[in-house]
Coordinates of C-alpha atoms and ligand atoms in Angstrom, one line a residue:
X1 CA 37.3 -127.5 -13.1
X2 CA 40.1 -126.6 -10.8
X3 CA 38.4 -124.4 -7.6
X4 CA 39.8 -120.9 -5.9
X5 CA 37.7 -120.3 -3.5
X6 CA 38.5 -117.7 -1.2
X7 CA 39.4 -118.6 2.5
X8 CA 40.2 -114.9 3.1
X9 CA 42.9 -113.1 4.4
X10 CA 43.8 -113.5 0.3
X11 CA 43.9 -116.9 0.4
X12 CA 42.4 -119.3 -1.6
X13 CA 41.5 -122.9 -1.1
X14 CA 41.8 -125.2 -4.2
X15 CA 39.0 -128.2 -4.4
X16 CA 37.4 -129.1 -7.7
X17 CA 33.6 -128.4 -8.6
X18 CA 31.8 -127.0 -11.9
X19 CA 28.6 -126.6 -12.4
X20 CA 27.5 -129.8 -13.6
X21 CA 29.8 -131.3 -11.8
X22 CA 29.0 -130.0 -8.6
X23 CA 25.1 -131.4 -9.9
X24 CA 27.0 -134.8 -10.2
X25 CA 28.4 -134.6 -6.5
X26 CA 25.3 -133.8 -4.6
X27 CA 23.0 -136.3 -6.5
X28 CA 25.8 -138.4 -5.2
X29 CA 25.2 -137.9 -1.7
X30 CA 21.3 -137.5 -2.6
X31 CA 20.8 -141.0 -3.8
X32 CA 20.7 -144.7 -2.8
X33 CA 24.3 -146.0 -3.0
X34 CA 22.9 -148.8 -5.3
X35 CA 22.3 -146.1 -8.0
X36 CA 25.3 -144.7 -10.0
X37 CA 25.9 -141.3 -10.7
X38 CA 28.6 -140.8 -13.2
X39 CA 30.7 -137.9 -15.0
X40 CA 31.0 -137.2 -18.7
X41 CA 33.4 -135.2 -20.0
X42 CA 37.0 -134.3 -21.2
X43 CA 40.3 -133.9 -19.1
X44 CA 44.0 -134.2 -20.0
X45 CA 46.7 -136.5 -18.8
X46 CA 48.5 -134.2 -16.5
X47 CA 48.7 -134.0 -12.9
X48 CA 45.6 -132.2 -11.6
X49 CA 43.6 -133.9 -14.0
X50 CA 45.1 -137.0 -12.6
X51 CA 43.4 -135.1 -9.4
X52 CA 40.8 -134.6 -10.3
X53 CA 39.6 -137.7 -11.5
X54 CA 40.8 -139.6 -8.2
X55 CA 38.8 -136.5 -6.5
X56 CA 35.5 -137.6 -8.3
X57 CA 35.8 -141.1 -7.5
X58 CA 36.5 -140.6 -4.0
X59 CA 33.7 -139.3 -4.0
X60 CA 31.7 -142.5 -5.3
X61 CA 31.4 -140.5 -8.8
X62 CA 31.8 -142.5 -11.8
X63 CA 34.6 -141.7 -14.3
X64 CA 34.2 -144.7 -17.1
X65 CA 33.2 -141.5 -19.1
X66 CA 35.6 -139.0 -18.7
X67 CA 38.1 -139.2 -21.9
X68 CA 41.7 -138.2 -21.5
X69 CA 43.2 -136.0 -24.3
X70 CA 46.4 -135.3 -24.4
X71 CA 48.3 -131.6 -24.4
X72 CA 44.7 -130.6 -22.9
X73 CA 44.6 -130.0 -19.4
X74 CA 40.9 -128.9 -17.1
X75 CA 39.9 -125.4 -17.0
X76 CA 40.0 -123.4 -13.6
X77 CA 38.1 -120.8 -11.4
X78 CA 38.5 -118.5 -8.7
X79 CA 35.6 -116.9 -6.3
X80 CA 35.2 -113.8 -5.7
X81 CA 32.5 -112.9 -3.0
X82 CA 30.9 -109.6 -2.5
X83 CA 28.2 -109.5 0.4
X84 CA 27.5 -113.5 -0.2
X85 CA 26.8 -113.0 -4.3
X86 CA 29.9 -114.6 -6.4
X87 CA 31.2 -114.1 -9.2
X88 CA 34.0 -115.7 -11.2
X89 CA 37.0 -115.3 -13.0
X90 CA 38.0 -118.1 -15.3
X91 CA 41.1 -119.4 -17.1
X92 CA 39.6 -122.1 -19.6
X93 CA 39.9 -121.1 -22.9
X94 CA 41.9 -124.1 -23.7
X95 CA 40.2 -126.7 -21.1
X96 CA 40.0 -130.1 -22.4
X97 CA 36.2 -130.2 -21.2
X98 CA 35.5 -128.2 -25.0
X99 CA 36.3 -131.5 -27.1
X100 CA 33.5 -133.0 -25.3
X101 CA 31.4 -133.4 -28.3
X102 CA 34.3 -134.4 -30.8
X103 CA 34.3 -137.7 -30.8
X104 CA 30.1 -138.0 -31.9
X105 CA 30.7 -142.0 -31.7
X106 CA 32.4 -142.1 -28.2
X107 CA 29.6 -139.5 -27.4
X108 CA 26.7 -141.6 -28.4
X109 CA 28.6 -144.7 -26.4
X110 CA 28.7 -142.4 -23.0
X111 CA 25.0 -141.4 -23.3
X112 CA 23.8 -144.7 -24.0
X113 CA 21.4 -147.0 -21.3
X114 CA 21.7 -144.1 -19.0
X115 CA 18.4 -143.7 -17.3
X116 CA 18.5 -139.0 -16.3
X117 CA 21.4 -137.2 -18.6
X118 CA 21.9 -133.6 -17.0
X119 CA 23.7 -130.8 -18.8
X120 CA 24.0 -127.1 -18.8
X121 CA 23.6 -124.0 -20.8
X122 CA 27.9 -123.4 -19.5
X123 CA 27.9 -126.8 -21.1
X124 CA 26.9 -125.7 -24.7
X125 CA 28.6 -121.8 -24.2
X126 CA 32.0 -123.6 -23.5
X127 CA 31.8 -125.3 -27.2
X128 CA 31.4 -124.2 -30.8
X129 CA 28.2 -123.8 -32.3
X130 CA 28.8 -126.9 -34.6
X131 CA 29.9 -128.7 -31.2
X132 CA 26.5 -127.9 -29.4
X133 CA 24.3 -129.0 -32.1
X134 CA 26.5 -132.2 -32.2
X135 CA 26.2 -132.6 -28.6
X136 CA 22.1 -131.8 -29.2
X137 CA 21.5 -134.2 -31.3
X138 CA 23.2 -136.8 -29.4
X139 CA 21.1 -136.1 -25.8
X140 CA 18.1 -135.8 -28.2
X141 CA 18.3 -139.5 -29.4
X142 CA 18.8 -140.6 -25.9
X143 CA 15.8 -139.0 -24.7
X144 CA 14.0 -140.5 -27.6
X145 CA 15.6 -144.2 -26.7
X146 CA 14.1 -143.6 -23.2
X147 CA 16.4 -141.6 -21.2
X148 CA 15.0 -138.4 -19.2
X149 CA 17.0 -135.6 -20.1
X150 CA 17.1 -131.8 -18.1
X151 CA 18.8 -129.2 -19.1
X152 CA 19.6 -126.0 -16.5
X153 CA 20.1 -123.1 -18.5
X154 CA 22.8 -122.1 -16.4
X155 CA 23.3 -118.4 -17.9
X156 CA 27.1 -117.1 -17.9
X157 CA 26.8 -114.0 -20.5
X158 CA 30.8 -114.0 -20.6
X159 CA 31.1 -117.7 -22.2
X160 CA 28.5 -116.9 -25.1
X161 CA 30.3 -115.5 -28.5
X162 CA 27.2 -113.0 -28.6
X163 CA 23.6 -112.8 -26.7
X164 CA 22.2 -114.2 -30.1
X165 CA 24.5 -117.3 -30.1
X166 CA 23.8 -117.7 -26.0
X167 CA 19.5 -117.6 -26.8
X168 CA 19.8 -119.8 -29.9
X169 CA 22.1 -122.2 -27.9
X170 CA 19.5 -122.5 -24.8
X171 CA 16.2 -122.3 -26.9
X172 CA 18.4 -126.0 -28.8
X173 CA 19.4 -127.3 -25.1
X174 CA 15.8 -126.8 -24.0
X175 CA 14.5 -128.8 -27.1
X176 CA 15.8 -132.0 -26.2
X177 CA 15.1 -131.4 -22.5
X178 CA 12.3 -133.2 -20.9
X179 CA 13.3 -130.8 -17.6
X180 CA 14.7 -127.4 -17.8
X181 CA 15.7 -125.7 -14.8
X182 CA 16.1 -121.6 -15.1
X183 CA 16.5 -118.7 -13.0
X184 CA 13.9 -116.0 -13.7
X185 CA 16.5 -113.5 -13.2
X186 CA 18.7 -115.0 -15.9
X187 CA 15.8 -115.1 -18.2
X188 CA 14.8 -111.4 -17.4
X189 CA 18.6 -110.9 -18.8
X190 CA 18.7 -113.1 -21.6
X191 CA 15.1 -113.0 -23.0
X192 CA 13.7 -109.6 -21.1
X193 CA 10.8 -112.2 -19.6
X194 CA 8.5 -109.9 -17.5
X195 CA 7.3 -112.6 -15.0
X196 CA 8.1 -116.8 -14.7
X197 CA 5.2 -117.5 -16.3
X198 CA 6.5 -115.9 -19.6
X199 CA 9.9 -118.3 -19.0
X200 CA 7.9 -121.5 -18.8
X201 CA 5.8 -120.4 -21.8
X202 CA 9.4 -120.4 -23.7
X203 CA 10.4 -123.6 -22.5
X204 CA 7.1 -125.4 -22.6
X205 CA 6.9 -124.1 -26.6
X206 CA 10.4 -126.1 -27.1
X207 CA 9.0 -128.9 -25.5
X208 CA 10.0 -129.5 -21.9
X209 CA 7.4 -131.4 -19.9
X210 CA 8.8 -130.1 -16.5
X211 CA 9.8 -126.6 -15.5
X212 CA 11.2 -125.0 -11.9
X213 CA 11.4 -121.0 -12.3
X214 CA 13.9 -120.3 -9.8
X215 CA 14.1 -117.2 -8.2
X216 CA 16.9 -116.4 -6.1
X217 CA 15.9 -116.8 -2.5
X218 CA 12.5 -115.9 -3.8
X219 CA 9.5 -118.2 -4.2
X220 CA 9.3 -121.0 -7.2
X221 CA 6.8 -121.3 -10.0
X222 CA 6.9 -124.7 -10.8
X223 CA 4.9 -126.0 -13.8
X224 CA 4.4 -129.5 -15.3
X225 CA 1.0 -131.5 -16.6
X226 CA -0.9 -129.9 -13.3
X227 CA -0.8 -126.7 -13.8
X228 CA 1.7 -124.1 -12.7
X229 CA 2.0 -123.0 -9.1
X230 CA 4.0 -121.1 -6.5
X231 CA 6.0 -122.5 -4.0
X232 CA 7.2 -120.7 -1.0
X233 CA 11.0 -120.0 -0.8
X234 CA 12.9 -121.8 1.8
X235 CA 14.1 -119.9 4.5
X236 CA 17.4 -119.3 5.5
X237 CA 19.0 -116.5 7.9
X238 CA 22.1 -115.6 5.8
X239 CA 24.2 -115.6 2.7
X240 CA 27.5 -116.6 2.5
X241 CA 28.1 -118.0 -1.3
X242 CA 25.8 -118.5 -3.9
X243 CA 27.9 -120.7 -5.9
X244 CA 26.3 -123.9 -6.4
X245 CA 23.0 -123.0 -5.2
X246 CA 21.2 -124.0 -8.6
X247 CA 23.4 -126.9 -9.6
X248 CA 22.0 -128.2 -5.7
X249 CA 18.8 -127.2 -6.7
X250 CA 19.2 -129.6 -9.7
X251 CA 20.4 -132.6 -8.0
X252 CA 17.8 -132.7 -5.7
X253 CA 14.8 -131.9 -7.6
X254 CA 16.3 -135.1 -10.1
X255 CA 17.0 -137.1 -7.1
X256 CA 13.3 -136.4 -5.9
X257 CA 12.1 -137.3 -8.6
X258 CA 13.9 -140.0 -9.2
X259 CA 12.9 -141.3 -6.2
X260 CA 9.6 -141.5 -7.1
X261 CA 8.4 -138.4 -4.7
X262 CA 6.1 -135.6 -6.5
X263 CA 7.8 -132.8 -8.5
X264 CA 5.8 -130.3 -5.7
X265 CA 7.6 -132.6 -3.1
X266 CA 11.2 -132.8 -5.0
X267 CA 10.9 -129.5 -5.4
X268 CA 10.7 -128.3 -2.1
X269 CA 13.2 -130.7 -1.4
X270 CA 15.5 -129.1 -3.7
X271 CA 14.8 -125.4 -2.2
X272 CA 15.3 -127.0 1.0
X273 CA 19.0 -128.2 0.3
X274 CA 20.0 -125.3 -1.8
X275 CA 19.0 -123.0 1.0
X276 CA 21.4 -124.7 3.5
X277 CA 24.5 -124.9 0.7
X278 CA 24.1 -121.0 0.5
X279 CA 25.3 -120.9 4.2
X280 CA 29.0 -122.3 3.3
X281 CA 31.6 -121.3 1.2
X282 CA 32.6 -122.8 -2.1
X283 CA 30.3 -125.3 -4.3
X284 CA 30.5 -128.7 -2.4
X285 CA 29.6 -128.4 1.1
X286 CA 30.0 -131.7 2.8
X287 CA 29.8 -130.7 6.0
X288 CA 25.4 -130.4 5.6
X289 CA 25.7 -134.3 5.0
X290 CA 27.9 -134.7 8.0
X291 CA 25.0 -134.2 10.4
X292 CA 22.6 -136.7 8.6
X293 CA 20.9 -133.4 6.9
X294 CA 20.0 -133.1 3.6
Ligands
KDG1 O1 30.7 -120.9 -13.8 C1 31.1 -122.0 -14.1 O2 31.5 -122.4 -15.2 C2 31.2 -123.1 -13.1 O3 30.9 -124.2 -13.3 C3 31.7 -122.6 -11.7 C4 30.7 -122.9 -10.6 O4 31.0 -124.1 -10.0 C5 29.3 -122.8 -11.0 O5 29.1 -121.7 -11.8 C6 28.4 -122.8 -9.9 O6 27.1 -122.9 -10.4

């Protein structure tokens, strides 16, 4: 999507970023330059998707899987900040990224001999219900050909026809996920979970293998064959924007892993990075790259 994000004084600073997107981008960065990290997903043949496609492969991001629909153009965002917490306001009702699961043969051709396929619950509420079961079933017989397959649930109440529709549509994403990735707060919301361990007893009961309970700056309760545990919370002085803390998160817990480190070791890694993109405004934050950090 198209980014407002505001660089006060009421002005606004346009980049691009979305959740999975923004996922995509800092995997990017994350990753041996050897390993590719590509984009699936709809955008139109105007201008700023024109943009934004040059943007993500400027960015080393891999667009052989972006399709190009015409008279459909990509949805966009604006910021709003209130003592560091965001919140959005969106204009994508018509945003070509909802035809993403159209097409179930070019879909199957995208997903296929990719080794990690990462999605989102704002990827299933931005399509119909028929379109997220398509979409389901397509990541499901990729994770049974091999792939590994997360899933953050990625809660935006707004994009959901009802609460029903939004806790059937995560309870399907989380059944072909091998990873899921939610925030205990969202799940308090959605579900009315009393504690993480009542989030990863959901998710473990749909079949995920690895589970990270988020919780805001708070500490993690990560669970996976071993057990589940606690993991202190990074710690950071300040907030300036939340937005893209968890889609970080994401990207460097999968990077972690990919990399072969531990999932106690990727995710502390991934606290670790989301921590520092809290301290900047906007979603991508190249400047904690810049110095060598990560
Ligand atoms: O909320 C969305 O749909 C977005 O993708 C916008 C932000 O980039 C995202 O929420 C950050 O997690």
């Amino acid at each position: 999507m198209v980014e407002m994000a505001d660089a006060g004084g009421g002005l606004y600073r346009r980049g691009f970023a979305g959740d999975t997107f923004n996922t995509a981008w800092y995997a990017r960065r994350l990753l041996p330059e050897e390993w590719s990290v590509g984009y699936g997903s709809c955008i139109g043949t105007d201008a700023v998707s024109a943009e934004m496609c040059a943007f993500m492969e400027g960015e080393g991001i891999d667009t052989s899987a972006l399709r190009r629909l015409e008279h459909r153009t990509v949805g966009l965002y604006m910021i709003s900040l209130e003592n560091g917490e965001r919140s959005f306001s969106y204009w994508r009702s018509q945003s070509a990224a909802r035809a993403v699961a159209d097409d179930p043969a070019w879909l199957a051709d995208v997903l296929a001999g990719r080794d990690i396929l990462y999605f989102s619950g704002i990827t299933l509420a931005i399509l119909t219900a028929e379109a997220r079961r398509v979409l389901c079933d397509a990541l499901g017989r990729a994770r049974a050909g091999g792939a590994l397959v997360a899933f953050d649930t990625n809660l935006r109440e707004r994009l959901w026809e009802t609460p029903e529709a939004m806790r059937e549509g995560l309870t399907m994403g989380a059944s072909v996920a091998d990873v899921v990735l939610p925030s205990f707060d969202e799940e308090q919301r959605a579900f009315g979970d009393s504690a993480p361990e009542e989030t990863i007893a959901r998710y473990r009961a749909c079949g995920a293998k690895i589970v990270p309970v988020k919780n805001g700056g708070g500490d993690l309760t990560l669970w996976d064959d071993k057990g589940t545990r606690t993991l202190p919370a990074a710690r950071f002085e300040s907030v300036v924007d939340t937005t893209a803390a968890g889609d970080s998160f994401g990207a460097a817990f999968l990077a972690g892993m990919a990399a072969g480190r531990s999932v106690d070791d990727a995710a502390r890694g991934a606290m670790a990075l989301a921590a520092r993109v809290i301290q900047f405004r906007g979603a991508l934050v190249p400047q904690i790259f810049e110095g060598g950090e990560t």
